[in-house]
């Protein structure tokens, strides 16, 4: 037993061992994904390699390079051999979309401490922005121009969608920032519902959103004459945007802006006394958080080729919030993991399990009473898992950590005389 | 030369008058104490100067410029920094990050600069980290730079609040009961710290304090409030023997000299 422990310690210290283990792990999982016709397990295990990678002791650059290799080449390539290729890519694409949204919400809720229950509204704004202009819908109210716009405009719309969502973030922020805490949650919830209901009813007097019918046949994105039609293609768009999102969020987190978000979260009065403008700081959190959501909304509209209000319900907002809380409020790696786990659980694990149980009961091996039908159990298991997490990991899967400063790097500025000597200080501690 | 001047400052909370016609002048580079029994209106007075409350009437002048009506964050930009009676640190943030937030107004970084990680921004960030560390050394907290603020001892939290306030590079520093909850040894260190600060950072200090020993030792000028009104002001030796002051304190029995 002790030997095992020392062996484990040694392993923990050893970068090479990590490398070898990771290599074997990735090799085995990707090979099994490549050879197996339909193996969700292999697919999920290969994705898990990214989590293992996170825990290794490699430098950040190495980690990014390996993650990039797995996501850009290995995963799509090894999955491409089986029948389920497009469904794997569909899941991966959705995982990416949700991660970006959760990271956006994390700025608002996790960093700035503003509870937002209507976050999906910004996703909707992005989706409708592209949906309206990439179909004939826009010609109902635009006095000039021919619609639908071509698929090449999609790339521009990613930016426009982000900006429009940011604008809505500010519009929401202005009235909302007068209220605090629970009231803020209620007002944002209202905002989310209002946006959805507006989209649902904006088919009269001028038909802008086509109401509850939704907008269909959204023009697919086009690049160098190639139309983007399949999940395996959208996967790459999402991947690029996701890298951009993570990169941006990381930059902000450890900057003057990120610190002022956290300061406002921790103590508004003290933050103001230190010169942090409350309203501006909160608006910035709303706007930047909304931007990522809006961008992904554009991608979502293009991917589905269809937009309707039912994709943007309160349940959707809550799901994103759960991703943030489950992963760890304010923790970027945590939120990424939380969003990935939630999406995969919802789309793959629980559905697979339901299918499996259904098959068993159909073939008469087990009999499940109607009240406990697997389709119903799915929600139940999901809820039970959330409660377990809340009980045993109240701070999330990967709780937020403060940046660690290396003392040596900070020493050597022109020193002021030390007033409290270390000796005196330790005496103080004793008293 | 005076740096801060208030004229006829009054603050009413509904029927309650927390400050009534308070006027005073604070000399540049001096240490002034504001004392008075509990509920006298001392903290309210600080809150008006820092823009947390708007005065019902009266004027506040910093270097002959009117600052009432400004938002708290704008007041801090004008050069007034403060600590709080009930400690208000950014609890979940590290000790060093707390000081970094204090530097907020001196940092030029903008949205785009941060996004592009421009060299100028990186340099500014690095320099501010070093300066923050320097301030932590100054107040004796360098060893706990990565600690969460809420994990510090009470006395250390008070010192961290001072370091954070100093980080803003203020002209005037307001300390609201800095020695509250400190043991005699810590109080002695604090007394030295306040005196040294004044020289090192070319500061004007105004402090609220119940510890009369500390007050008498370091202040050059004392203002006494009672029931929201200024009942006396002057040099420590005059205040000590002022019958009005003794009377104000007798009820609470809080006077301790020596
Ligand atoms: N926001 C407020 N609303 C209503 N009344 C207030 C408010 N702030 C302070 N007061 C009242 O004003 C009076 C003065 O309070 P203040 O906090 O300024 O006293 P203080 O001199 O700082 O007392 P202490 O020594 O106990 O800190 C008190 O009666 C208090 O209850
Ligand atoms: Mg007070």
XYZ file of C-alpha atoms and ligand atoms in Angstrom:
721
model
C 0.000 0.000 0.000
C 2.709 2.420 1.000
C 4.647 1.421 -2.055
C 1.725 2.269 -4.235
C 1.538 5.647 -2.573
C 5.186 6.489 -3.159
C 4.825 5.275 -6.703
C 1.856 7.582 -7.173
C 3.811 10.476 -5.681
C 6.632 9.815 -8.080
C 4.188 9.701 -10.958
C 2.648 12.981 -9.910
C 6.010 14.689 -10.056
C 7.101 13.222 -13.337
C 6.219 15.123 -16.495
C 7.493 12.373 -18.767
C 5.249 9.838 -17.082
C 2.297 12.161 -17.593
C 3.210 12.492 -21.219
C 3.490 8.772 -21.759
C 0.272 8.022 -19.950
C -1.601 10.700 -21.848
C -0.184 9.482 -25.142
C -1.262 5.908 -24.453
C -4.668 7.052 -23.299
C -5.275 9.214 -26.341
C -3.895 6.506 -28.607
C -6.135 3.781 -27.236
C -9.291 5.861 -27.129
C -8.833 7.335 -30.579
C -8.011 3.926 -32.044
C -11.108 2.399 -30.527
C -13.170 5.317 -31.769
C -11.677 4.783 -35.228
C -12.312 1.049 -35.375
C -15.603 0.782 -33.526
C -18.624 1.431 -35.711
C -20.677 3.177 -33.090
C -19.042 3.646 -29.768
C -20.213 6.543 -27.666
C -17.933 5.364 -24.894
C -14.808 5.720 -27.001
C -15.955 9.148 -28.135
C -16.522 10.316 -24.566
C -13.263 8.805 -23.331
C -11.356 10.626 -26.029
C -12.971 13.876 -24.933
C -12.012 13.071 -21.354
C -8.385 13.135 -22.407
C -8.719 16.933 -22.432
C -9.634 16.872 -18.775
C -6.635 14.659 -18.014
C -4.524 17.070 -20.001
C -5.747 19.903 -17.798
C -4.394 18.141 -14.718
C -0.934 17.436 -16.137
C 2.019 19.576 -15.207
C 2.845 20.702 -18.749
C 3.233 24.374 -19.556
C 0.155 26.180 -20.766
C 1.472 26.360 -24.311
C 2.030 22.605 -24.466
C -1.439 21.989 -23.119
C -2.971 24.260 -25.722
C -1.014 22.610 -28.518
C -2.075 19.129 -27.467
C -5.694 20.197 -26.967
C -5.622 21.882 -30.358
C -4.278 18.742 -32.010
C -6.908 16.527 -30.409
C -9.781 18.839 -31.261
C -8.723 19.954 -34.721
C -7.421 16.655 -36.126
C -7.764 13.632 -33.942
C -11.374 13.824 -32.817
C -12.927 14.617 -36.230
C -10.636 12.206 -38.034
C -11.122 9.180 -35.809
C -14.842 9.800 -35.551
C -15.191 10.127 -39.320
C -14.835 6.385 -39.872
C -18.085 5.347 -38.204
C -21.755 5.768 -39.104
C -22.289 8.081 -36.184
C -19.770 10.637 -37.463
C -22.266 13.460 -37.971
C -24.006 12.797 -34.686
C -20.698 12.967 -32.807
C -19.884 16.205 -34.543
C -23.336 17.536 -33.796
C -22.819 16.844 -30.107
C -19.341 18.377 -30.160
C -20.657 21.474 -31.913
C -23.404 21.936 -29.354
C -20.928 21.391 -26.534
C -18.824 24.208 -28.000
C -21.817 26.528 -28.328
C -22.874 25.911 -24.742
C -19.348 26.360 -23.406
C -19.105 29.771 -25.044
C -22.474 30.793 -23.645
C -21.625 29.521 -20.184
C -18.344 31.438 -20.291
C -20.300 34.563 -21.191
C -22.743 34.048 -18.346
C -19.833 33.307 -16.047
C -18.610 36.864 -16.532
C -21.974 38.216 -15.423
C -22.808 35.774 -12.627
C -19.476 34.323 -11.582
C -17.190 37.318 -11.860
C -19.446 40.340 -11.474
C -21.891 38.554 -9.164
C -25.028 39.647 -11.029
C -27.598 36.855 -11.066
C -29.037 36.741 -14.590
C -31.937 34.387 -15.296
C -32.618 35.586 -18.823
C -29.278 35.049 -20.442
C -30.610 33.027 -23.372
C -32.173 36.254 -24.671
C -28.780 37.305 -26.056
C -28.419 33.969 -27.817
C -31.859 34.560 -29.312
C -30.911 38.067 -30.417
C -27.871 36.699 -32.236
C -29.843 33.887 -33.822
C -32.627 36.164 -35.053
C -30.189 38.781 -36.323
C -28.790 36.270 -38.779
C -32.075 34.439 -39.287
C -33.910 37.560 -40.424
C -31.273 38.805 -42.852
C -30.263 35.427 -44.215
C -33.839 34.746 -45.350
C -36.394 36.691 -47.361
C -37.829 37.811 -44.020
C -35.823 41.039 -44.092
C -37.419 42.227 -47.331
C -40.682 42.727 -45.400
C -39.304 45.800 -43.678
C -36.044 46.785 -45.375
C -36.589 49.508 -47.970
C -33.449 48.611 -49.900
C -31.252 45.605 -50.576
C -32.100 42.098 -51.746
C -32.693 39.324 -49.270
C -31.722 36.677 -48.319
C -28.172 37.867 -48.071
C -25.592 35.520 -49.476
C -23.872 32.904 -47.348
C -20.659 34.915 -47.457
C -22.273 37.531 -45.212
C -22.382 34.963 -42.401
C -18.838 35.769 -41.345
C -19.663 39.428 -40.970
C -22.829 38.517 -39.109
C -20.863 36.712 -36.422
C -19.498 40.115 -35.492
C -22.800 41.931 -36.041
C -24.628 39.336 -33.937
C -22.100 39.835 -31.149
C -22.466 43.608 -31.308
C -26.263 43.579 -31.380
C -26.275 41.231 -28.381
C -23.861 43.566 -26.579
C -26.207 46.460 -27.312
C -29.101 44.472 -25.836
C -26.888 43.704 -22.854
C -26.482 47.417 -22.242
C -30.172 48.091 -22.850
C -31.019 45.420 -20.299
C -28.387 46.711 -17.929
C -29.540 50.291 -17.707
C -32.895 49.658 -16.025
C -31.784 46.496 -14.292
C -28.826 47.904 -12.417
C -31.069 49.891 -10.133
C -32.062 46.679 -8.426
C -29.980 44.159 -6.532
C -29.855 40.512 -5.583
C -33.136 38.634 -5.795
C -34.833 41.503 -7.596
C -32.140 41.473 -10.243
C -32.854 37.790 -10.852
C -36.559 38.510 -11.301
C -36.034 41.459 -13.627
C -33.596 39.546 -15.852
C -35.990 36.618 -15.915
C -38.665 39.030 -17.095
C -36.356 40.445 -19.726
C -35.608 36.986 -21.103
C -39.295 36.190 -21.372
C -40.116 39.566 -22.930
C -37.536 39.065 -25.664
C -38.890 35.616 -26.439
C -42.487 36.834 -26.481
C -41.577 39.763 -28.715
C -39.973 37.393 -31.216
C -43.039 35.200 -30.925
C -45.363 38.075 -31.832
C -43.378 40.194 -34.224
C -45.228 38.861 -37.273
C -47.757 41.703 -37.082
C -48.145 44.512 -38.117
C -44.991 43.965 -40.120
C -43.791 40.404 -40.387
C -40.266 40.564 -39.037
C -39.760 37.298 -37.155
C -42.552 35.215 -38.665
C -43.906 34.667 -35.154
C -44.391 31.215 -33.714
C -43.907 29.627 -37.154
C -40.254 30.504 -36.970
C -37.895 31.365 -39.786
C -36.864 28.461 -41.974
C -34.371 27.888 -44.788
C -31.743 30.158 -43.316
C -28.939 30.552 -45.846
C -25.960 28.350 -44.948
C -22.565 29.998 -44.470
C -20.349 29.984 -47.533
C -16.591 30.255 -47.794
C -14.568 30.024 -51.033
C -17.617 28.635 -52.788
C -18.227 25.886 -50.245
C -21.515 25.809 -48.380
C -21.476 24.789 -44.742
C -24.224 22.227 -44.339
C -23.040 19.484 -42.004
C -22.257 19.431 -38.295
C -18.735 18.347 -39.180
C -18.289 21.690 -40.926
C -19.941 23.817 -38.252
C -17.715 22.065 -35.765
C -14.775 24.061 -37.054
C -16.586 27.399 -36.956
C -17.550 26.752 -33.356
C -14.037 25.626 -32.503
C -12.525 28.874 -33.771
C -15.078 31.005 -31.934
C -14.616 28.949 -28.810
C -10.859 29.448 -28.807
C -11.453 33.156 -29.303
C -13.897 33.193 -26.379
C -11.632 31.355 -23.975
C -8.702 33.507 -24.982
C -10.667 36.735 -24.464
C -12.163 35.689 -21.162
C -8.732 34.728 -19.869
C -7.311 38.090 -20.855
C -10.079 39.986 -19.118
C -10.011 37.817 -16.025
C -6.543 38.902 -14.948
C -6.767 42.500 -16.003
C -7.942 45.731 -14.479
C -11.435 44.991 -15.812
C -11.645 41.469 -14.415
C -10.464 42.679 -11.036
C -13.063 45.432 -10.960
C -15.792 42.870 -11.761
C -14.712 40.773 -8.826
C -14.367 43.821 -6.585
C -17.942 44.838 -7.381
C -19.072 41.293 -6.612
C -17.240 41.226 -3.295
C -18.143 44.660 -1.970
C -19.823 47.400 -3.966
C -19.168 50.213 -1.510
C -15.482 49.427 -1.168
C -15.132 49.017 -4.932
C -16.609 52.458 -5.482
C -14.385 53.964 -2.834
C -11.412 52.591 -4.787
C -12.578 54.391 -7.897
C -14.428 51.561 -9.635
C -17.496 53.032 -11.374
C -20.367 50.687 -10.537
C -22.684 51.239 -13.460
C -20.002 51.173 -16.123
C -18.386 48.063 -14.688
C -21.652 46.165 -14.508
C -22.723 47.265 -17.977
C -19.407 46.095 -19.332
C -19.968 42.672 -17.749
C -23.427 42.446 -19.312
C -22.214 43.594 -22.707
C -19.129 41.389 -22.927
C -20.976 38.353 -21.572
C -23.759 38.899 -24.094
C -21.322 39.222 -27.007
C -20.183 35.588 -26.883
C -23.760 34.454 -26.611
C -24.823 36.562 -29.574
C -22.011 35.237 -31.751
C -22.937 31.662 -30.976
C -26.565 32.545 -31.667
C -25.612 33.408 -35.244
C -23.843 30.074 -35.625
C -26.800 28.247 -34.103
C -29.254 29.844 -36.552
C -27.037 28.880 -39.472
C -26.486 25.359 -38.207
C -30.159 24.612 -37.620
C -31.128 26.585 -40.763
C -34.186 27.397 -38.683
C -34.976 29.790 -35.834
C -38.085 29.816 -33.695
C -38.905 31.086 -30.199
C -39.087 27.651 -28.605
C -35.294 27.345 -28.590
C -35.012 30.260 -26.191
C -37.157 29.401 -23.195
C -36.516 30.047 -19.533
C -35.437 26.429 -19.144
C -32.596 27.164 -21.540
C -31.411 30.130 -19.419
C -31.539 27.984 -16.332
C -29.587 25.200 -18.017
C -26.786 27.634 -18.824
C -26.834 28.924 -15.270
C -26.606 25.375 -13.954
C -23.557 24.811 -16.157
C -21.861 27.774 -14.513
C -22.811 26.781 -10.983
C -22.008 23.109 -11.518
C -18.608 23.879 -13.010
C -17.672 26.479 -10.423
C -18.788 30.110 -10.423
C -16.044 32.397 -11.598
C -13.782 29.518 -12.627
C -13.045 29.423 -16.363
C -11.852 25.776 -16.505
C -14.716 24.821 -14.198
C -17.341 26.436 -16.376
C -15.905 24.785 -19.489
C -16.120 21.405 -17.778
C -19.563 22.139 -16.375
C -20.948 23.081 -19.773
C -19.363 20.050 -21.431
C -20.623 17.632 -18.778
C -24.148 19.038 -18.826
C -24.449 19.039 -22.597
C -23.023 15.562 -23.028
C -25.113 14.228 -20.185
C -28.254 15.645 -21.741
C -27.549 14.778 -25.350
C -25.620 11.551 -25.119
C -25.385 9.721 -21.863
C -28.965 10.021 -20.722
C -30.417 9.515 -24.187
C -28.209 6.471 -24.769
C -29.277 5.066 -21.463
C -32.919 5.661 -22.256
C -32.531 3.907 -25.601
C -30.788 0.996 -23.980
C -33.431 0.582 -21.295
C -36.150 0.882 -23.907
C -34.568 -1.871 -25.942
C -34.263 -4.106 -22.913
C -37.889 -3.655 -22.029
C -38.993 -4.108 -25.634
C -37.146 -7.389 -25.913
C -38.800 -8.437 -22.687
C -35.640 -8.855 -20.612
C -36.873 -6.419 -18.002
C -40.257 -4.852 -17.593
C -40.478 -1.218 -16.585
C -43.785 0.118 -15.333
C -45.132 3.043 -17.327
C -44.745 5.478 -14.428
C -41.003 4.814 -14.428
C -40.543 4.871 -18.197
C -36.952 5.663 -19.118
C -37.890 8.857 -20.928
C -39.296 10.172 -17.682
C -36.406 8.860 -15.637
C -34.007 10.886 -17.735
C -35.049 14.174 -16.116
C -35.133 12.534 -12.731
C -31.584 11.186 -12.969
C -30.438 14.541 -14.193
C -31.989 16.282 -11.209
C -30.611 13.731 -8.780
C -27.114 14.229 -10.182
C -27.392 17.975 -9.729
C -28.445 17.562 -6.115
C -25.526 15.231 -5.470
C -23.117 17.747 -6.963
C -24.617 20.551 -4.927
C -24.179 18.505 -1.772
C -20.688 17.191 -2.330
C -19.111 19.875 -4.503
C -20.853 23.070 -3.429
C -18.158 25.210 -5.004
C -18.378 23.407 -8.320
C -16.375 20.742 -10.113
C -13.281 22.925 -10.428
C -13.723 25.767 -7.928
C -12.436 29.230 -8.797
C -8.870 29.891 -7.746
C -7.058 33.165 -7.379
C -4.024 33.761 -9.465
C -0.860 32.835 -7.568
C 1.797 35.533 -7.634
C 5.436 34.499 -7.350
C 6.977 36.559 -4.604
C 10.396 36.693 -6.207
C 9.081 38.325 -9.365
C 7.570 41.142 -7.398
C 10.496 42.049 -5.215
C 12.999 44.728 -5.973
C 10.820 47.754 -6.601
C 12.253 50.814 -4.882
C 11.641 49.789 -1.334
C 10.115 51.826 1.375
C 11.461 51.158 4.831
C 9.662 48.225 6.362
C 7.717 49.371 9.303
C 6.728 46.087 10.827
C 9.667 43.724 11.048
C 8.886 40.054 10.515
C 9.791 39.385 14.127
C 7.347 41.890 15.456
C 4.746 40.522 13.157
C 5.055 37.000 14.445
C 4.801 38.350 17.966
C 1.590 40.028 16.933
C 0.234 36.784 15.652
C 0.966 35.150 18.981
C -0.838 37.770 21.018
C -2.240 75.738 3.873
C -5.592 74.009 3.960
C -6.312 71.072 1.722
C -9.853 70.138 2.755
C -12.544 72.468 3.932
C -16.146 71.789 4.852
C -18.717 74.488 5.467
C -21.976 74.078 7.342
C -22.333 70.416 6.518
C -25.725 69.024 7.509
C -27.105 65.542 6.980
C -30.633 64.533 7.860
C -31.993 60.989 7.726
C -35.721 61.666 7.833
C -36.289 63.193 11.247
C -32.823 62.342 12.526
C -30.082 64.920 12.144
C -26.798 63.022 11.958
C -24.641 66.087 11.232
C -25.632 69.662 11.978
C -23.744 72.637 10.540
C -20.326 71.083 10.840
C -17.513 73.304 9.567
C -13.811 72.607 9.702
C -10.555 73.124 7.889
C -7.864 70.501 7.505
C -4.255 71.564 7.077
C -2.212 69.942 4.371
C 0.126 67.194 5.572
C -1.413 67.048 9.031
C -3.100 64.399 11.113
C -6.566 65.348 12.280
C -8.733 63.265 14.576
C -12.511 63.303 14.640
C -13.779 62.010 17.972
C -17.082 61.793 19.765
C -19.349 59.329 21.559
C -21.114 56.505 19.691
C -23.700 57.778 17.260
C -22.208 61.274 17.224
C -22.197 61.303 13.427
C -18.508 60.695 12.712
C -18.936 57.981 10.104
C -21.733 59.951 8.486
C -19.298 62.837 8.187
C -16.778 60.598 6.373
C -19.511 59.207 4.162
C -20.414 62.691 3.017
C -16.838 63.602 2.209
C -16.383 60.422 0.159
C -19.653 60.820 -1.725
C -21.409 57.798 -0.204
C -24.077 60.189 1.155
C -25.006 63.522 -0.352
C -25.144 66.273 2.301
C -28.562 67.777 2.973
C -26.813 71.150 2.851
C -23.308 72.544 3.034
C -20.179 72.505 0.918
C -17.110 70.279 0.744
C -13.995 71.736 -0.871
C -10.888 69.787 -1.784
C -8.087 72.158 -2.709
C -10.740 74.850 -3.191
C -12.730 72.725 -5.604
C -16.261 71.713 -4.710
C -16.562 67.915 -4.524
C -19.994 67.335 -3.082
C -22.389 65.980 -5.661
C -19.697 63.716 -7.068
C -20.106 59.936 -7.129
C -17.848 58.006 -4.718
C -15.646 56.732 -7.547
C -15.137 60.281 -8.814
C -14.275 61.498 -5.325
C -11.590 58.833 -5.167
C -10.223 60.111 -8.479
C -9.957 63.586 -6.938
C -7.568 62.122 -4.369
C -9.551 61.019 -1.321
C -9.167 57.438 -0.175
C -10.573 55.702 2.871
C -10.919 52.663 5.098
C -14.105 51.451 6.741
C -15.238 51.046 10.323
C -16.727 47.634 9.539
C -13.928 46.199 7.415
C -14.847 46.024 3.736
C -12.256 43.957 1.949
C -12.747 41.963 -1.242
C -12.891 38.778 0.785
C -12.558 36.105 -1.885
C -9.734 37.901 -3.680
C -6.120 37.497 -2.712
C -4.321 40.034 -0.543
C -2.271 41.313 -3.466
C -5.325 41.580 -5.714
C -7.035 43.692 -3.075
C -4.205 46.190 -3.309
C -4.296 45.996 -7.112
C -7.942 47.046 -7.082
C -6.825 50.012 -5.011
C -4.685 51.050 -7.971
C -7.646 51.038 -10.324
C -7.725 54.786 -10.899
C -4.036 54.930 -11.753
C -4.190 52.253 -14.445
C -4.700 53.339 -18.025
C -5.561 49.947 -19.542
C -8.607 50.018 -21.820
C -10.754 47.316 -23.366
C -8.774 47.010 -26.576
C -5.386 47.256 -24.925
C -6.238 44.389 -22.622
C -7.636 42.287 -25.455
C -4.523 42.771 -27.570
C -2.257 42.450 -24.544
C -0.249 45.460 -25.711
C 3.284 45.793 -24.344
C 2.385 49.039 -22.582
C -0.422 47.304 -20.735
C 1.782 44.391 -19.750
C 4.381 46.802 -18.438
C 1.812 48.775 -16.496
C 0.392 45.584 -15.009
C 3.808 44.307 -13.971
C 4.744 47.644 -12.435
C 1.504 47.805 -10.488
C 2.015 44.285 -9.164
C 5.443 45.272 -7.922
C 4.150 48.441 -6.370
C 1.347 46.522 -4.690
C 3.856 44.075 -3.264
C 5.910 46.998 -2.067
C 2.913 48.379 -0.204
C 2.287 44.985 1.357
C 5.861 44.947 2.588
C 5.299 48.397 3.980
C 2.340 47.350 6.113
C 3.926 43.999 6.966
C 1.723 41.692 4.904
C 4.134 40.606 2.176
C 4.173 37.038 3.499
C 0.469 36.569 2.913
C 0.279 38.024 -0.601
C -1.534 35.001 -2.057
C -3.790 34.458 0.944
C -7.510 35.176 0.619
C -8.283 38.469 2.348
C -10.931 36.869 4.553
C -8.372 34.458 5.991
C -6.283 37.233 7.549
C -6.424 38.075 11.221
C -8.458 41.091 12.242
C -5.473 43.379 12.716
C -3.983 42.251 9.417
C -7.260 42.979 7.645
C -7.169 46.531 8.969
C -3.617 46.946 7.687
C -4.624 45.530 4.322
C -7.390 48.112 4.080
C -4.786 50.793 4.663
C -2.484 49.355 1.986
C -5.387 49.225 -0.454
C -6.287 52.838 0.289
C -2.663 53.929 -0.124
C -2.506 52.174 -3.496
C -4.761 54.830 -4.971
C -2.070 57.407 -4.257
C -4.420 59.702 -2.372
C -3.883 63.237 -1.162
C -6.215 62.779 1.778
C -6.647 59.502 3.636
C -9.675 58.912 5.861
C -9.337 56.169 8.478
C -12.518 55.093 10.258
C -11.547 53.539 13.605
C -8.338 51.908 12.353
C -7.416 50.550 15.797
C -10.793 48.986 16.586
C -10.316 45.384 17.663
C -6.532 45.628 17.847
C -4.460 44.586 20.829
C -2.111 47.146 22.476
C 0.892 45.874 20.561
C -0.894 46.115 17.224
C -2.197 49.548 18.131
C 1.333 50.700 18.842
C 2.483 49.465 15.444
C -0.462 51.149 13.818
C 0.406 54.438 15.472
C 3.885 54.245 13.994
C 2.484 53.231 10.632
C 0.165 56.221 10.441
C 2.928 58.614 11.387
C 5.356 57.129 8.891
C 2.740 57.085 6.159
C 2.180 60.775 6.437
C 5.828 61.434 5.545
C 6.377 58.632 3.058
C 3.348 59.403 0.943
C 3.005 63.105 1.637
C -0.446 62.522 3.052
C -3.071 64.358 4.955
C -4.708 61.968 7.399
C -8.108 62.323 9.039
C -9.023 59.588 11.454
C -11.941 58.606 13.607
C -10.838 56.787 16.740
C -12.103 55.851 20.169
C -8.652 54.954 21.526
C -7.765 58.236 23.251
C -4.165 57.264 23.817
C -3.657 56.886 20.080
C -5.589 60.059 19.335
C -3.655 62.190 21.785
C -0.374 60.746 20.604
C -0.606 61.360 16.910
C -3.099 64.055 16.115
C -2.143 67.644 15.552
C -5.714 68.777 15.511
C -8.829 67.271 17.057
C -12.487 67.870 16.197
C -15.118 66.714 18.643
C -18.627 65.832 17.500
C -21.574 65.197 19.762
C -25.143 64.602 18.601
C -24.056 65.636 15.127
C -22.694 69.002 16.165
C -19.132 70.151 16.510
C -18.698 70.977 20.198
C -14.972 71.669 20.261
C -11.789 71.668 18.236
C -8.158 72.376 18.863
C -4.827 70.915 19.896
C -4.827 67.658 21.904
C -3.888 69.319 25.212
C -6.748 71.796 24.906
C -9.276 69.116 24.036
C -8.220 66.922 26.947
C -9.186 69.602 29.442
C -12.174 71.044 27.655
C -15.158 70.780 30.038
C -17.649 70.384 27.183
C -15.764 67.383 25.846
C -15.464 65.787 29.255
C -19.173 66.224 29.722
C -20.038 64.706 26.364
C -17.986 61.657 27.208
C -18.972 61.280 30.847
C -22.304 59.658 30.089
C -20.655 56.918 28.098
C -17.639 56.778 30.445
C -15.432 56.263 27.432
C -12.734 58.777 28.228
C -9.369 57.271 28.919
C -6.331 59.449 29.039
C -2.740 58.562 29.627
N -28.087 55.406 6.371
C -28.621 55.835 7.528
N -29.960 55.931 7.659
C -30.506 56.355 8.810
N -29.801 56.725 9.885
C -28.454 56.656 9.823
C -27.788 56.211 8.633
N -26.446 56.239 8.851
C -26.299 56.678 10.099
N -27.485 56.945 10.682
C -27.699 57.470 12.037
O -26.932 58.628 12.182
C -26.386 58.706 13.495
C -24.875 58.866 13.409
O -24.330 57.638 12.966
P -22.781 57.450 12.662
O -22.602 56.103 12.135
O -22.321 58.575 11.825
O -22.163 57.557 14.106
P -20.662 57.365 14.560
O -20.278 58.637 15.222
O -19.831 56.881 13.473
O -20.844 56.256 15.682
P -19.861 55.032 16.076
O -18.843 55.592 16.996
O -20.776 54.089 16.781
O -19.322 54.494 14.830
C -26.804 57.442 14.219
O -27.925 57.745 15.030
C -27.200 56.510 13.120
O -28.193 55.622 13.527
Mg -18.759 55.216 13.039
